[in-house]
mmCIF file of C-alpha atoms and ligand atoms in Angstrom:
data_model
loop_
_atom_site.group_PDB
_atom_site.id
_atom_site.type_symbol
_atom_site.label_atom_id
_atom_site.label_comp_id
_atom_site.label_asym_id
_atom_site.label_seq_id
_atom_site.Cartn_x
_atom_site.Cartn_y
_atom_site.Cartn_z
ATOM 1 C CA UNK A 1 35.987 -19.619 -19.034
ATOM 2 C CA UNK A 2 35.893 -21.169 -22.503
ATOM 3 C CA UNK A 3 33.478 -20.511 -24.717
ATOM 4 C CA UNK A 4 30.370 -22.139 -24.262
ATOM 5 C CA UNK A 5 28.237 -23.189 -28.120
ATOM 6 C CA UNK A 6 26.379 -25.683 -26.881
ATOM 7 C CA UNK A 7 24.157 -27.440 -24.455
ATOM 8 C CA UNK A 8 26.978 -30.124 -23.695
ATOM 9 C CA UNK A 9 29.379 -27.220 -22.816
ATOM 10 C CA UNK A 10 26.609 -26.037 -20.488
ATOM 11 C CA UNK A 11 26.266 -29.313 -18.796
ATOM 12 C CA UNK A 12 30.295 -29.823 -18.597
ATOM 13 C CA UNK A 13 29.948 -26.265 -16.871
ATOM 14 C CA UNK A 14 27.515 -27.524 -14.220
ATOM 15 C CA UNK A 15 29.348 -30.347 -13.296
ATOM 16 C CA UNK A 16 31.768 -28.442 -12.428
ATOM 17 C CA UNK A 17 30.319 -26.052 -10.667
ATOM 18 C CA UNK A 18 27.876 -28.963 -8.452
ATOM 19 C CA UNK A 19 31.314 -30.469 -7.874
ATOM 20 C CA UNK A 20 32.410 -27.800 -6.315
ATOM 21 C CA UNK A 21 29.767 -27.350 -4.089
ATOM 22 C CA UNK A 22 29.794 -30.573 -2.719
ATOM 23 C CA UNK A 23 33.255 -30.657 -2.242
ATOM 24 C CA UNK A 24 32.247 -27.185 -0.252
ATOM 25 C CA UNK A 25 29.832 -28.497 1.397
ATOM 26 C CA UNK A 26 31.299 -31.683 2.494
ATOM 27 C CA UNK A 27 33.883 -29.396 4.194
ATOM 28 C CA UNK A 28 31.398 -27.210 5.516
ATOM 29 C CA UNK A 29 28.929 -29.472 7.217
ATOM 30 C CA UNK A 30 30.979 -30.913 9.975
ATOM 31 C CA UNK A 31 31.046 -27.607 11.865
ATOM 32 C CA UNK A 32 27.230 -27.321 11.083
ATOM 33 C CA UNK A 33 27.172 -30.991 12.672
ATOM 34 C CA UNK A 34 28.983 -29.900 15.715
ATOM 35 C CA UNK A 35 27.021 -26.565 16.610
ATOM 36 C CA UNK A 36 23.773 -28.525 16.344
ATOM 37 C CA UNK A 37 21.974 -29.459 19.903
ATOM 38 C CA UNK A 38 19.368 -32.071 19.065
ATOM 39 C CA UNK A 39 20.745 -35.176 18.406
ATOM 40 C CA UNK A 40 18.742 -35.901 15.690
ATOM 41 C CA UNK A 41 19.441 -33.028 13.510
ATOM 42 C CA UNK A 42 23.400 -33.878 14.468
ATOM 43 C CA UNK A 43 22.545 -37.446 13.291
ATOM 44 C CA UNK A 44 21.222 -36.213 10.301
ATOM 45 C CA UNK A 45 24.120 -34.034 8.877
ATOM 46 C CA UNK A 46 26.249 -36.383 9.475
ATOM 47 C CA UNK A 47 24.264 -38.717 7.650
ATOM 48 C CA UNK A 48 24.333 -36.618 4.684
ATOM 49 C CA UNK A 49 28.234 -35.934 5.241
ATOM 50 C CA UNK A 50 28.131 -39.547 4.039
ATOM 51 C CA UNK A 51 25.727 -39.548 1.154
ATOM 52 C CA UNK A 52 27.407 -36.286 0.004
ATOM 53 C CA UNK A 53 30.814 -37.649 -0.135
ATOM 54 C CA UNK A 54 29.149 -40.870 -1.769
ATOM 55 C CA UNK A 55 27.764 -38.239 -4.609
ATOM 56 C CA UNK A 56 31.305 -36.289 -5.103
ATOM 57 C CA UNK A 57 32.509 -39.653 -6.721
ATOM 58 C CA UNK A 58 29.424 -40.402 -8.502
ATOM 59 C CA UNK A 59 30.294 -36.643 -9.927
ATOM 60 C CA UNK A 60 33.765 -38.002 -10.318
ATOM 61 C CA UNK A 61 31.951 -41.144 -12.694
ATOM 62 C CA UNK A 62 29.767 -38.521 -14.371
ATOM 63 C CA UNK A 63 33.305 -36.185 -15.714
ATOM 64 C CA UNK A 64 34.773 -39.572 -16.866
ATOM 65 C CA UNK A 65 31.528 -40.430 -18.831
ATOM 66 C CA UNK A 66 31.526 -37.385 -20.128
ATOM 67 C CA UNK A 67 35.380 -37.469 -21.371
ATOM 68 C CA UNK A 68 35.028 -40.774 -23.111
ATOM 69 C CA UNK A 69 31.627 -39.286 -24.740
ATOM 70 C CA UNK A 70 33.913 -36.170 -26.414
ATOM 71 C CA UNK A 71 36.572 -38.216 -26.531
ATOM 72 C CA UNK A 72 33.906 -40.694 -29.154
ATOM 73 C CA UNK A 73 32.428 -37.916 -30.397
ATOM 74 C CA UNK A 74 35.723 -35.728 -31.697
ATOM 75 C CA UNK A 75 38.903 -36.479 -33.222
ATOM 76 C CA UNK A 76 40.524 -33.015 -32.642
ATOM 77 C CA UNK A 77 42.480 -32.258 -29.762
ATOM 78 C CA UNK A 78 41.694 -28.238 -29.597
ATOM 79 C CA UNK A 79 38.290 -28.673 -29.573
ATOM 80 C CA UNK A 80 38.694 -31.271 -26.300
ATOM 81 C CA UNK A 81 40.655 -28.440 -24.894
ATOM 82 C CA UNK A 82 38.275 -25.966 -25.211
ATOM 83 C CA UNK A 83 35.690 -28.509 -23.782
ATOM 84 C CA UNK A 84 37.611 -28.989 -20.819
ATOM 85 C CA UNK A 85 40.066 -26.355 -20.123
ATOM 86 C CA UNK A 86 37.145 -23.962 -19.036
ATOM 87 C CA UNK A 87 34.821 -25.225 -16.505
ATOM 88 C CA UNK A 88 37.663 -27.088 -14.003
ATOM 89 C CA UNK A 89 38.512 -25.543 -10.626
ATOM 90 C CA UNK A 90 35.429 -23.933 -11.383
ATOM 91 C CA UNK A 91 34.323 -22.740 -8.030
ATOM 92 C CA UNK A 92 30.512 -22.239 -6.776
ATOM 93 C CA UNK A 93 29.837 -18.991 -5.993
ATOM 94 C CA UNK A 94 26.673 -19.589 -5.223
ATOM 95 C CA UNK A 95 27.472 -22.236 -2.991
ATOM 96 C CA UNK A 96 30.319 -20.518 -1.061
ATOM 97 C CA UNK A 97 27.593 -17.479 -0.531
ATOM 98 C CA UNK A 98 25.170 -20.010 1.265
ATOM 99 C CA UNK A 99 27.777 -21.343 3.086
ATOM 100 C CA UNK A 100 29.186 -18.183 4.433
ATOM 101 C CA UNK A 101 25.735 -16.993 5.209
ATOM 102 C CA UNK A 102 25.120 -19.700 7.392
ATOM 103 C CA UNK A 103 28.165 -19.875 8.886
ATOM 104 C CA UNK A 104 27.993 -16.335 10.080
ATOM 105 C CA UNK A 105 24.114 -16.877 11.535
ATOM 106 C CA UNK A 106 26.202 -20.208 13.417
ATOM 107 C CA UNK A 107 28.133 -17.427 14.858
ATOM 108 C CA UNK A 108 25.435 -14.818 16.307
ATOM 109 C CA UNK A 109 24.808 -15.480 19.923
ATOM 110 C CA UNK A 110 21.395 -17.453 20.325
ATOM 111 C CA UNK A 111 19.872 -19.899 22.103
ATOM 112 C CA UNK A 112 20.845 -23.431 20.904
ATOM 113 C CA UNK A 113 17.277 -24.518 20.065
ATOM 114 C CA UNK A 114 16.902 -21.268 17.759
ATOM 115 C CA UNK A 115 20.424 -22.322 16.376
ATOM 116 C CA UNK A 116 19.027 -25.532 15.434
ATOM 117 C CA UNK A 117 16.639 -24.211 13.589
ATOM 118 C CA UNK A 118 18.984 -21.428 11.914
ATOM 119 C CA UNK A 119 21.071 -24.639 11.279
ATOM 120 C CA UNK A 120 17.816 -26.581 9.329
ATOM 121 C CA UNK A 121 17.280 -23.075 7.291
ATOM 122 C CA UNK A 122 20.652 -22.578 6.391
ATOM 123 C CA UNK A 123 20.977 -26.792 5.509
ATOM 124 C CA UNK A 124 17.579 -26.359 3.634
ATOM 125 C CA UNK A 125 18.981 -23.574 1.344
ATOM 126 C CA UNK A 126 21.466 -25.599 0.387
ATOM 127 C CA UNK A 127 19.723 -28.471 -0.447
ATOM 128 C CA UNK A 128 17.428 -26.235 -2.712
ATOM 129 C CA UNK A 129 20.624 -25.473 -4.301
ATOM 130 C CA UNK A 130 21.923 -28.309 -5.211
ATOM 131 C CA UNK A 131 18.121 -30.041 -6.281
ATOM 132 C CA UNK A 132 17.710 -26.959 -8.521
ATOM 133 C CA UNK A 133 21.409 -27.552 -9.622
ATOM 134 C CA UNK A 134 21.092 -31.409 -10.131
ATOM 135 C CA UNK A 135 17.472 -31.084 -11.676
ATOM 136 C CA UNK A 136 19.115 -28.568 -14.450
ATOM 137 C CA UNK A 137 22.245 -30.684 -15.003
ATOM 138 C CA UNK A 138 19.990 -33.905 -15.282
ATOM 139 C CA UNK A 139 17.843 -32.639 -17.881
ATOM 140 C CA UNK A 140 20.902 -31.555 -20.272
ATOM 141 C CA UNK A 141 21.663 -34.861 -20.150
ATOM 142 C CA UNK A 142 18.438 -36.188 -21.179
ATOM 143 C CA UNK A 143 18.172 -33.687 -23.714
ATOM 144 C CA UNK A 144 21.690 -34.889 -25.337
ATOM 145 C CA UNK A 145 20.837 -39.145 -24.932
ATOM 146 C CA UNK A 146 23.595 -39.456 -21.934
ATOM 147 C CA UNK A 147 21.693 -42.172 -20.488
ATOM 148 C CA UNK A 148 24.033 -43.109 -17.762
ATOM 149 C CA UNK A 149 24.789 -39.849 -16.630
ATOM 150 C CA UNK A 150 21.357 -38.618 -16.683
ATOM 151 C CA UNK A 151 21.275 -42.196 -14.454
ATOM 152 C CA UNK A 152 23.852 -41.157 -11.840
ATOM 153 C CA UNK A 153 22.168 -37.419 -11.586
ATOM 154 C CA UNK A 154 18.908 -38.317 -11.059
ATOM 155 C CA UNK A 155 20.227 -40.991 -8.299
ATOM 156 C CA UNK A 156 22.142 -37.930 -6.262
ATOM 157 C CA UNK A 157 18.700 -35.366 -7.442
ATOM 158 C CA UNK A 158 16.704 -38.010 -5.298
ATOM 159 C CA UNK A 159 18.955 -37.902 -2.485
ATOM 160 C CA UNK A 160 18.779 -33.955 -2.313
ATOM 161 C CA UNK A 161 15.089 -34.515 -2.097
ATOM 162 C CA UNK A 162 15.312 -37.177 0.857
ATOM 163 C CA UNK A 163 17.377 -34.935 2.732
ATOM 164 C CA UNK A 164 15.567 -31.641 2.273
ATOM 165 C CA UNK A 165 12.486 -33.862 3.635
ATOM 166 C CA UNK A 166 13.778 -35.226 6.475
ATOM 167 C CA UNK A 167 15.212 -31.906 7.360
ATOM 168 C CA UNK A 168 11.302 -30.422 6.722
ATOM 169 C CA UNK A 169 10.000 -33.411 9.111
ATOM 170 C CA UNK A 170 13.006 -32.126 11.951
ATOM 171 C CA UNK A 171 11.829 -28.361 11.657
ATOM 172 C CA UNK A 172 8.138 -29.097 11.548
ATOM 173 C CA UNK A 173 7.800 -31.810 14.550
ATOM 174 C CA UNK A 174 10.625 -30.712 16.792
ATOM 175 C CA UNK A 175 13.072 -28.145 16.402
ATOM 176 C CA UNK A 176 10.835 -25.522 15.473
ATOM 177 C CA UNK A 177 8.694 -26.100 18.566
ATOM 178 C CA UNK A 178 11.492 -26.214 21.269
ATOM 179 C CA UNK A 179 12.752 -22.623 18.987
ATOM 180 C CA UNK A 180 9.489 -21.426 19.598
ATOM 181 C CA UNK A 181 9.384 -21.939 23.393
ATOM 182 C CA UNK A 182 12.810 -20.879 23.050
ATOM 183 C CA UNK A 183 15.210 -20.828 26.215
ATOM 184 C CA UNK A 184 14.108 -16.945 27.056
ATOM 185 C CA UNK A 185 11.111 -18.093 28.688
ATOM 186 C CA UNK A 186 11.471 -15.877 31.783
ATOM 187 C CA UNK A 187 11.212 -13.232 29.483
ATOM 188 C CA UNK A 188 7.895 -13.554 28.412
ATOM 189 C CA UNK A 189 5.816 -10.273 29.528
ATOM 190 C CA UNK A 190 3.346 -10.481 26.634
ATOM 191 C CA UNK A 191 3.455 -14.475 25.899
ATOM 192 C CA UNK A 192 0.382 -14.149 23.772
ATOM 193 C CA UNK A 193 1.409 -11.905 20.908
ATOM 194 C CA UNK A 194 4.941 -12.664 20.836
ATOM 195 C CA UNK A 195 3.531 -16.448 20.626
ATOM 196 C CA UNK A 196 1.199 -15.386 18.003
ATOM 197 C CA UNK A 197 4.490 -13.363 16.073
ATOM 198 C CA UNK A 198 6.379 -15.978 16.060
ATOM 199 C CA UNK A 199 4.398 -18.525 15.067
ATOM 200 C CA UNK A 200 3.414 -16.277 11.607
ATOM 201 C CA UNK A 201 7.420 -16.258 11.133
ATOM 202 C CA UNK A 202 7.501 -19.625 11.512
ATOM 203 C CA UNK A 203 4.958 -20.425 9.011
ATOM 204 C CA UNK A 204 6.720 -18.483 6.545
ATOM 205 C CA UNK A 205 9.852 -19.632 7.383
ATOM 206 C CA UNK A 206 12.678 -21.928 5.406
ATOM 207 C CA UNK A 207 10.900 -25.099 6.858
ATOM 208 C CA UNK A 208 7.329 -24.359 5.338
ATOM 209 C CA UNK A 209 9.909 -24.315 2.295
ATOM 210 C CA UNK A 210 7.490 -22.787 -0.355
ATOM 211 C CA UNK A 211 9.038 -23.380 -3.848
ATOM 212 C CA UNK A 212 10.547 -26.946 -2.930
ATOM 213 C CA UNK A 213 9.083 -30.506 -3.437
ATOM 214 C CA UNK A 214 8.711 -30.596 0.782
ATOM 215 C CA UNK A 215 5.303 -28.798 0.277
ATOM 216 C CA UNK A 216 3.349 -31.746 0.548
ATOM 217 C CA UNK A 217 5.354 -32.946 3.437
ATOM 218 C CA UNK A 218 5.041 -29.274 5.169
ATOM 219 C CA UNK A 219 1.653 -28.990 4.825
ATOM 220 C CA UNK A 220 0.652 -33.090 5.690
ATOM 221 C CA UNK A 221 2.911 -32.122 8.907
ATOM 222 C CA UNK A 222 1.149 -28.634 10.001
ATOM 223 C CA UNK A 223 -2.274 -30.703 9.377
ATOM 224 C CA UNK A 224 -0.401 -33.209 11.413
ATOM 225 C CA UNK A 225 0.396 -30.957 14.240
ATOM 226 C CA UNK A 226 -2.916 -29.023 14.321
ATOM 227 C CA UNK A 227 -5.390 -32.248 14.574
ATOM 228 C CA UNK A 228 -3.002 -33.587 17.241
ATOM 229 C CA UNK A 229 -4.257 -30.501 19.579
HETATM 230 FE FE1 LIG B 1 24.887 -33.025 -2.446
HETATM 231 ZN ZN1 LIG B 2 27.761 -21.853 -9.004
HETATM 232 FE FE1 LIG B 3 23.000 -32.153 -0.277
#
Protein backbone atom coordinates (compact mmCIF):
# COMPACT_ATOMS: atom_id res chain seq x y z
CA UNK A 1 0.00 0.00 0.00
CA UNK A 2 1.23 3.55 -0.58
CA UNK A 3 1.69 5.74 1.90
CA UNK A 4 -1.18 7.30 3.24
CA UNK A 5 -0.51 11.58 4.59
CA UNK A 6 -3.70 12.57 4.35
CA UNK A 7 -7.40 12.37 4.75
CA UNK A 8 -7.90 12.25 0.82
CA UNK A 9 -5.51 9.21 0.70
CA UNK A 10 -7.77 7.72 3.37
CA UNK A 11 -10.87 8.26 1.43
CA UNK A 12 -9.14 7.01 -2.02
CA UNK A 13 -8.37 3.90 0.32
CA UNK A 14 -12.04 3.33 1.17
CA UNK A 15 -13.25 3.49 -2.10
CA UNK A 16 -11.41 0.99 -2.86
CA UNK A 17 -11.92 -1.16 -0.40
CA UNK A 18 -16.27 -0.51 -0.53
CA UNK A 19 -15.65 -1.32 -4.19
CA UNK A 20 -14.51 -4.32 -3.50
CA UNK A 21 -17.05 -5.39 -1.38
CA UNK A 22 -19.73 -4.75 -3.54
CA UNK A 23 -18.23 -6.25 -6.31
CA UNK A 24 -18.03 -9.30 -3.54
CA UNK A 25 -21.10 -9.06 -2.64
CA UNK A 26 -22.81 -8.72 -5.87
CA UNK A 27 -21.19 -12.13 -6.59
CA UNK A 28 -22.09 -13.48 -3.42
CA UNK A 29 -25.76 -12.76 -3.08
CA UNK A 30 -27.21 -14.83 -5.82
CA UNK A 31 -26.47 -18.08 -3.97
CA UNK A 32 -27.85 -16.33 -0.76
CA UNK A 33 -30.97 -15.59 -3.16
CA UNK A 34 -31.28 -19.15 -4.16
CA UNK A 35 -30.98 -20.95 -0.63
CA UNK A 36 -33.67 -18.60 0.68
CA UNK A 37 -37.38 -20.26 1.17
CA UNK A 38 -39.74 -17.34 1.63
CA UNK A 39 -40.37 -15.65 -1.32
CA UNK A 40 -40.16 -12.47 0.02
CA UNK A 41 -36.79 -12.54 1.47
CA UNK A 42 -35.75 -14.18 -2.21
CA UNK A 43 -37.51 -11.08 -3.68
CA UNK A 44 -35.65 -8.96 -1.61
CA UNK A 45 -31.97 -10.00 -2.36
CA UNK A 46 -32.55 -9.93 -5.54
CA UNK A 47 -33.80 -6.60 -5.30
CA UNK A 48 -30.72 -5.44 -3.77
CA UNK A 49 -28.59 -7.56 -6.41
CA UNK A 50 -29.96 -4.67 -8.48
CA UNK A 51 -29.44 -1.61 -6.36
CA UNK A 52 -25.97 -3.02 -5.52
CA UNK A 53 -24.84 -3.35 -8.99
CA UNK A 54 -26.55 0.20 -9.57
CA UNK A 55 -24.01 1.47 -6.60
CA UNK A 56 -20.70 -0.38 -8.07
CA UNK A 57 -20.97 2.26 -10.97
CA UNK A 58 -21.93 5.08 -8.89
CA UNK A 59 -18.44 3.90 -7.08
CA UNK A 60 -17.11 3.75 -10.58
CA UNK A 61 -18.39 7.88 -10.93
CA UNK A 62 -17.02 8.53 -7.44
CA UNK A 63 -12.96 7.13 -8.60
CA UNK A 64 -13.39 9.33 -11.75
CA UNK A 65 -14.39 12.41 -9.60
CA UNK A 66 -11.84 11.80 -7.57
CA UNK A 67 -9.05 11.50 -10.50
CA UNK A 68 -10.04 14.73 -12.14
CA UNK A 69 -9.99 16.35 -8.43
CA UNK A 70 -5.95 15.22 -8.09
CA UNK A 71 -5.62 15.50 -11.42
CA UNK A 72 -6.83 19.76 -10.67
CA UNK A 73 -5.26 19.75 -7.68
CA UNK A 74 -1.44 18.48 -8.74
CA UNK A 75 0.78 18.98 -11.54
CA UNK A 76 3.26 16.14 -10.67
CA UNK A 77 2.95 12.84 -11.97
CA UNK A 78 4.72 10.85 -8.86
CA UNK A 79 2.64 12.21 -6.50
CA UNK A 80 -0.67 10.91 -8.74
CA UNK A 81 1.11 7.65 -8.61
CA UNK A 82 1.45 7.39 -5.19
CA UNK A 83 -2.27 8.51 -4.91
CA UNK A 84 -3.37 5.81 -6.96
CA UNK A 85 -0.99 3.04 -7.28
CA UNK A 86 -1.86 1.92 -3.62
CA UNK A 87 -5.40 1.41 -2.84
CA UNK A 88 -6.50 -0.51 -6.43
CA UNK A 89 -7.27 -4.24 -6.43
CA UNK A 90 -7.53 -3.46 -2.96
CA UNK A 91 -9.53 -6.32 -1.66
CA UNK A 92 -12.06 -6.27 1.49
CA UNK A 93 -11.06 -8.38 3.98
CA UNK A 94 -13.57 -7.58 5.98
CA UNK A 95 -16.05 -8.18 3.50
CA UNK A 96 -14.75 -11.56 2.20
CA UNK A 97 -14.80 -12.66 6.17
CA UNK A 98 -18.66 -11.89 6.30
CA UNK A 99 -19.16 -13.48 3.28
CA UNK A 100 -17.45 -16.68 4.05
CA UNK A 101 -19.10 -16.75 7.39
CA UNK A 102 -22.33 -16.79 5.98
CA UNK A 103 -21.74 -18.89 3.37
CA UNK A 104 -20.55 -21.64 5.62
CA UNK A 105 -23.84 -21.17 8.15
CA UNK A 106 -25.80 -21.57 4.28
CA UNK A 107 -24.08 -24.82 4.39
CA UNK A 108 -24.94 -26.42 7.98
CA UNK A 109 -27.90 -28.66 7.73
CA UNK A 110 -31.10 -26.77 9.10
CA UNK A 111 -34.42 -26.33 8.59
CA UNK A 112 -35.17 -23.86 5.73
CA UNK A 113 -37.17 -21.42 7.89
CA UNK A 114 -34.08 -21.23 10.42
CA UNK A 115 -31.94 -20.79 7.16
CA UNK A 116 -33.93 -17.88 6.31
CA UNK A 117 -33.30 -16.34 9.16
CA UNK A 118 -29.42 -17.31 9.24
CA UNK A 119 -29.74 -15.82 5.67
CA UNK A 120 -31.37 -12.17 7.15
CA UNK A 121 -28.38 -12.27 9.94
CA UNK A 122 -25.74 -12.97 7.72
CA UNK A 123 -27.42 -10.16 4.91
CA UNK A 124 -27.82 -7.78 7.98
CA UNK A 125 -24.05 -7.96 8.85
CA UNK A 126 -23.28 -6.98 5.74
CA UNK A 127 -25.33 -4.22 5.37
CA UNK A 128 -23.87 -2.87 8.75
CA UNK A 129 -20.74 -3.12 6.90
CA UNK A 130 -21.09 -1.35 4.20
CA UNK A 131 -23.45 1.69 6.15
CA UNK A 132 -20.51 1.93 8.61
CA UNK A 133 -18.19 1.85 5.47
CA UNK A 134 -20.24 4.40 3.34
CA UNK A 135 -21.02 6.65 6.49
CA UNK A 136 -16.98 6.91 7.05
CA UNK A 137 -16.17 7.40 3.35
CA UNK A 138 -19.04 10.10 3.10
CA UNK A 139 -17.84 12.17 5.79
CA UNK A 140 -14.10 12.41 4.32
CA UNK A 141 -15.66 13.82 1.65
CA UNK A 142 -17.50 16.41 3.41
CA UNK A 143 -14.63 17.14 5.41
CA UNK A 144 -12.42 17.85 2.08
CA UNK A 145 -15.56 20.09 0.03
CA UNK A 146 -16.13 16.99 -2.57
CA UNK A 147 -19.60 17.95 -2.93
CA UNK A 148 -20.59 15.54 -5.57
CA UNK A 149 -19.03 12.67 -4.22
CA UNK A 150 -20.13 13.22 -0.78
CA UNK A 151 -23.60 13.42 -3.16
CA UNK A 152 -23.26 9.97 -4.74
CA UNK A 153 -22.19 8.35 -1.12
CA UNK A 154 -24.77 9.53 0.79
CA UNK A 155 -27.31 8.36 -2.15
CA UNK A 156 -25.81 4.50 -1.90
CA UNK A 157 -25.45 5.22 2.48
CA UNK A 158 -29.36 5.64 2.17
CA UNK A 159 -29.85 2.63 0.24
CA UNK A 160 -27.80 0.46 2.83
CA UNK A 161 -30.23 1.84 5.32
CA UNK A 162 -33.47 0.89 3.21
CA UNK A 163 -32.26 -2.46 2.85
CA UNK A 164 -31.06 -3.24 6.36
CA UNK A 165 -34.82 -2.07 7.23
CA UNK A 166 -36.68 -3.99 5.12
CA UNK A 167 -34.57 -6.93 6.01
CA UNK A 168 -35.42 -5.90 10.02
CA UNK A 169 -39.31 -5.72 8.94
CA UNK A 170 -38.74 -9.63 7.16
CA UNK A 171 -37.03 -11.00 10.46
CA UNK A 172 -39.36 -9.27 12.86
CA UNK A 173 -42.96 -10.05 11.16
CA UNK A 174 -42.22 -13.33 9.45
CA UNK A 175 -39.21 -15.22 9.20
CA UNK A 176 -38.33 -15.14 12.66
CA UNK A 177 -41.73 -16.50 13.68
CA UNK A 178 -41.98 -19.49 11.19
CA UNK A 179 -37.84 -20.05 12.67
CA UNK A 180 -39.28 -20.06 15.90
CA UNK A 181 -41.99 -22.70 15.31
CA UNK A 182 -39.35 -24.15 13.35
CA UNK A 183 -40.01 -27.45 11.24
CA UNK A 184 -38.90 -29.79 14.45
CA UNK A 185 -42.18 -29.44 15.91
CA UNK A 186 -42.65 -33.14 16.73
CA UNK A 187 -39.85 -32.67 18.80
CA UNK A 188 -41.13 -30.54 21.26
CA UNK A 189 -41.07 -32.45 24.83
CA UNK A 190 -40.70 -29.25 26.87
CA UNK A 191 -42.47 -26.60 24.35
CA UNK A 192 -42.60 -24.08 27.13
CA UNK A 193 -38.98 -23.39 28.00
CA UNK A 194 -37.48 -24.13 24.79
CA UNK A 195 -40.26 -21.48 23.53
CA UNK A 196 -39.27 -19.22 26.24
CA UNK A 197 -35.15 -19.91 25.13
CA UNK A 198 -35.63 -19.15 22.04
CA UNK A 199 -37.52 -16.35 22.06
CA UNK A 200 -34.60 -14.53 24.55
CA UNK A 201 -32.16 -15.53 21.50
CA UNK A 202 -34.27 -14.06 19.29
CA UNK A 203 -34.53 -10.83 20.99
CA UNK A 204 -30.94 -10.55 21.06
CA UNK A 205 -30.44 -11.65 17.84
CA UNK A 206 -29.01 -9.85 14.39
CA UNK A 207 -32.68 -8.69 13.65
CA UNK A 208 -33.22 -6.69 17.02
CA UNK A 209 -29.91 -5.23 15.32
CA UNK A 210 -28.68 -3.16 18.39
CA UNK A 211 -26.02 -0.66 17.14
CA UNK A 212 -27.82 0.01 13.65
CA UNK A 213 -30.31 2.79 12.60
CA UNK A 214 -33.20 -0.31 12.45
CA UNK A 215 -33.68 0.28 16.27
CA UNK A 216 -36.57 2.30 15.91
CA UNK A 217 -37.99 0.01 13.34
CA UNK A 218 -37.14 -3.18 15.73
CA UNK A 219 -38.57 -1.91 18.56
CA UNK A 220 -41.99 -0.07 16.69
CA UNK A 221 -42.23 -3.85 15.26
CA UNK A 222 -41.87 -5.95 18.71
CA UNK A 223 -44.49 -3.21 20.12
CA UNK A 224 -46.18 -4.09 16.91
CA UNK A 225 -46.24 -7.75 17.45
CA UNK A 226 -46.95 -7.72 21.22
CA UNK A 227 -50.27 -5.36 21.09
CA UNK A 228 -51.42 -7.53 18.16
CA UNK A 229 -51.79 -10.56 20.86
FE1 LIG B 1 -23.93 -2.00 -1.30
ZN1 LIG C 1 -11.92 -3.81 4.06
FE1 LIG D 1 -25.79 -3.51 0.51
Amino acid sequence: MAELVNLRNLLDHEIEDLYSAEEQIIEALPLMAENATDRELKRTLKEHLRITKEQKRRLDQVKKLLKKEAQEGEGSGGFLERMFGGSEGTKCRGMEGLIQEGQKMMGEEMDPSVKDAAIIASSQKIEHYEISGYGTARAYAKELGLRDVERLLAATLKEEYTADKLLNVLALNKVNLKAEKGGGASKGGSKASSKASSKGAAKKGSSSSKGASSKKAASKKTAGRKAAR
